[in-house]
Amino acid sequence: MSGSGSGVVIVGAQWGDEGKGKVVDLLAEQAHAVVRFQGGNNAGHTIVRDGEEFKFHLIPSGILYPDKLCMIGNGVVLDPRILLGEIDGLKRRGVDVGNLRISANAHLIMPYHVLLDTAGEVKLGKLSIGTTRRGIGPCYADKALRLGIRVQDLLDEKILRKKIMAALEPKQQALRELSVQRRKLRKEAGEGSREGADHSIAEAPDPRLDLHAMTEEFAAYGHRLEPHIADTAKLCWEELDNGRRVIFEGAQATLLDLDHGTYPFVTSSNPIAGAATVGAGVGPSDIGEVWGVAKAYATRVGAGPFPTELEDATGRHMLERGHEYGTTTGRERRCGWMDLVALRYAVRLNGMTALTITKLDVLSGLDPLRVAVRYRSREGAIFDEFPYHQSILHSAEPEYEDLPGFDTDLSECRSEAELPAEARAYLDFVAEFAGVPIRLVGVGPGRDEVVWIGGNPGVL
Ligand code: IMP
């Protein structure tokens, strides 16, 4: 999909949390603008700058540069309370947010979306997706139903009230039904004494769903956000038409893609590179480069298939050495070996032109290093490609290639030559198998703890 434009898309190549924030931060140095194009505050980026840690959920990682235009594109779903909290937090730490622009067309996560997300997960019980419960799915559902509230609606209280009224009624009904179902289930399970208490809660109007209070609250958010609201697509065109580099910052990752990921255990947006065009309002020919980001191993939060998952001491090593706890929910991440079948799939889906491997240092002390190169189904069939059929993926057993490990501390390495031969061989194997060059390798959490392969060429 890449064209000759000056746009660079950065995407997660696995199940998220690959360290995209750091890569965006590094590449943003040579860019004029950074745009987020999908997802919402289900994402979490941690950036360490001069020993100080910054956590973002909505604001593009480029905000730490005072001269970069930072945009939240139309494809993002935005919880204004969270966004304002991030803006205030940055201001308190002396970071200028004057360059933040928010698309007037981005959809808003409303209180009922958050309630529905949780209620839906509770209803699914054992089958739950393990969402971040931030209201992402219900908000995108309303967008598709044309019942969504957009950022621009915040600026006209009359319109806002009408739109909330139209959207609210079916939500109240759905939440009531879910609550009745829950009471029934509890009753069947013999939890009679709690039933009465629950009943009164279900009957009382939920103050979080009061039309007037909600309208007033959101109109107030509109006043505060107004200076940032803009036509972000047009701002992107101005940059791209002048040949200036624009970074399209993906959130979540390829295998969580609504269409191409491990459905239904996915997020409700399209995190793959193609979606950058829709979610920011540019054309495919505006994209010149697609950088994928993968960890040197694999992690996943939430439920769903994860063929190379390890529930042993090696998995614990990855969890502890890699500090694999969610930025957004604090959940422990599931850990496992690098899955090259899945990675090659991600390379093709995104039309990747370069790959970044993060957290190579975490593998130090493990020997051998295993990488999955094919799957075997329960019936013994071999899959060299990522299987499209859900039930095959759920039961697929990975087949591994074993590579020699290393025991060196990599955090001081700053060039390819300084990496141990085994680490270089590991990277070569990954790049060869995935069919894309590795340009950047992470060897520690800090901004400088990286190795540019082939040097840092002012990038791209
Ligand atoms: P949702 O996006 O909150 O609806 O969650 C859907 C699935 O995507 C769940 O398995 C989440 O754990 C996962 N997910 C959402 N955002 C992220 C992320 O930023 N990193 C990793 N997993 C995520």
CSV table of N, CA, C and O and ligand atoms in Angstrom, one decimal, residues 15-17 42-44 129-133 136 252 256 266-267 301-302 331, ligand 1:
chain,number,residue,atom,x,y,z
A,15,TRP,N,0.3,-8.3,19.3
A,15,TRP,CA,-1.0,-8.1,20.0
A,15,TRP,C,-1.0,-6.8,20.9
A,15,TRP,O,-1.7,-6.7,21.8
A,16,GLY,N,-0.1,-5.9,20.5
A,16,GLY,CA,-0.1,-4.6,21.2
A,16,GLY,C,1.0,-4.6,22.3
A,16,GLY,O,1.7,-5.6,22.5
A,17,ASP,N,1.2,-3.4,22.8
A,17,ASP,CA,2.3,-3.2,23.8
A,17,ASP,C,3.7,-3.5,23.3
A,17,ASP,O,4.5,-3.9,24.1
A,42,ASN,N,-8.0,2.9,25.3
A,42,ASN,CA,-7.6,1.5,25.6
A,42,ASN,C,-6.1,1.4,25.4
A,42,ASN,O,-5.5,0.4,25.9
A,43,ALA,N,-5.5,2.3,24.7
A,43,ALA,CA,-4.1,2.3,24.4
A,43,ALA,C,-3.3,2.9,25.6
A,43,ALA,O,-3.9,3.6,26.4
A,44,GLY,N,-2.1,2.5,25.7
A,44,GLY,CA,-1.2,3.2,26.7
A,44,GLY,C,0.2,3.2,26.2
A,44,GLY,O,0.8,2.2,25.9
A,129,ILE,N,-14.2,-11.1,26.4
A,129,ILE,CA,-13.0,-10.8,25.5
A,129,ILE,C,-11.9,-10.3,26.4
A,129,ILE,O,-10.7,-10.4,26.0
A,130,GLY,N,-12.2,-9.8,27.6
A,130,GLY,CA,-11.1,-9.2,28.4
A,130,GLY,C,-10.8,-7.8,27.9
A,130,GLY,O,-9.7,-7.4,27.7
A,131,THR,N,-11.9,-7.1,27.5
A,131,THR,CA,-11.7,-5.7,27.0
A,131,THR,C,-11.1,-4.8,28.2
A,131,THR,O,-11.1,-5.2,29.3
A,132,THR,N,-10.6,-3.7,27.8
A,132,THR,CA,-10.1,-2.7,28.8
A,132,THR,C,-11.2,-2.0,29.5
A,132,THR,O,-11.0,-1.2,30.4
A,133,ARG,N,-12.5,-2.3,29.1
A,133,ARG,CA,-13.7,-1.7,29.7
A,133,ARG,C,-13.6,-0.2,29.7
A,133,ARG,O,-14.1,0.5,30.6
A,136,ILE,N,-14.8,1.2,24.4
A,136,ILE,CA,-14.3,1.3,23.0
A,136,ILE,C,-15.3,0.7,22.0
A,136,ILE,O,-15.8,1.3,21.0
A,252,GLN,N,-2.9,-0.2,19.6
A,252,GLN,CA,-3.2,-1.7,19.6
A,252,GLN,C,-2.3,-2.3,18.5
A,252,GLN,O,-1.2,-1.8,18.3
A,256,LEU,N,-4.9,-7.6,16.8
A,256,LEU,CA,-6.2,-7.2,17.4
A,256,LEU,C,-7.1,-6.4,16.4
A,256,LEU,O,-8.0,-5.8,16.8
A,266,VAL,N,-10.5,-9.3,19.7
A,266,VAL,CA,-9.9,-8.2,19.0
A,266,VAL,C,-10.4,-6.9,19.6
A,266,VAL,O,-11.4,-6.9,20.3
A,267,THR,N,-9.9,-5.8,19.1
A,267,THR,CA,-10.5,-4.5,19.5
A,267,THR,C,-11.5,-4.1,18.4
A,267,THR,O,-11.7,-4.8,17.4
A,301,VAL,N,-2.6,-9.3,26.2
A,301,VAL,CA,-3.5,-9.1,27.3
A,301,VAL,C,-4.9,-9.4,26.9
A,301,VAL,O,-5.2,-9.3,25.7
A,302,GLY,N,-5.7,-9.8,27.8
A,302,GLY,CA,-7.1,-10.2,27.5
A,302,GLY,C,-7.1,-11.6,27.0
A,302,GLY,O,-6.0,-12.3,26.9
A,331,ARG,N,-3.0,-5.0,34.2
A,331,ARG,CA,-3.1,-6.5,34.1
A,331,ARG,C,-1.7,-7.1,33.8
A,331,ARG,O,-1.0,-6.6,33.0
B,1,IMP,P1,-11.0,-3.1,23.9
B,1,IMP,O1,-10.1,-2.5,22.9
B,1,IMP,O2,-10.9,-2.4,25.2
B,1,IMP,O3,-12.4,-3.3,23.4
B,1,IMP,O4,-10.4,-4.6,24.2
B,1,IMP,C1,-10.4,-5.6,23.2
B,1,IMP,C2,-9.1,-6.4,23.3
B,1,IMP,O5,-8.0,-5.7,22.9
B,1,IMP,C3,-8.8,-6.9,24.7
B,1,IMP,O6,-8.2,-8.2,24.6
B,1,IMP,C4,-7.8,-5.9,25.2
B,1,IMP,O7,-6.9,-6.5,26.1
B,1,IMP,C5,-7.0,-5.6,23.9
B,1,IMP,N1,-6.4,-4.3,23.8
B,1,IMP,C6,-7.0,-3.1,23.7
B,1,IMP,N2,-6.1,-2.1,23.7
B,1,IMP,C7,-4.9,-2.7,23.9
B,1,IMP,C8,-3.6,-2.2,23.9
B,1,IMP,O8,-3.3,-1.0,23.8
B,1,IMP,N3,-2.6,-3.1,24.1
B,1,IMP,C9,-2.8,-4.4,24.2
B,1,IMP,N4,-4.1,-4.9,24.1
B,1,IMP,C10,-5.1,-4.1,24.0
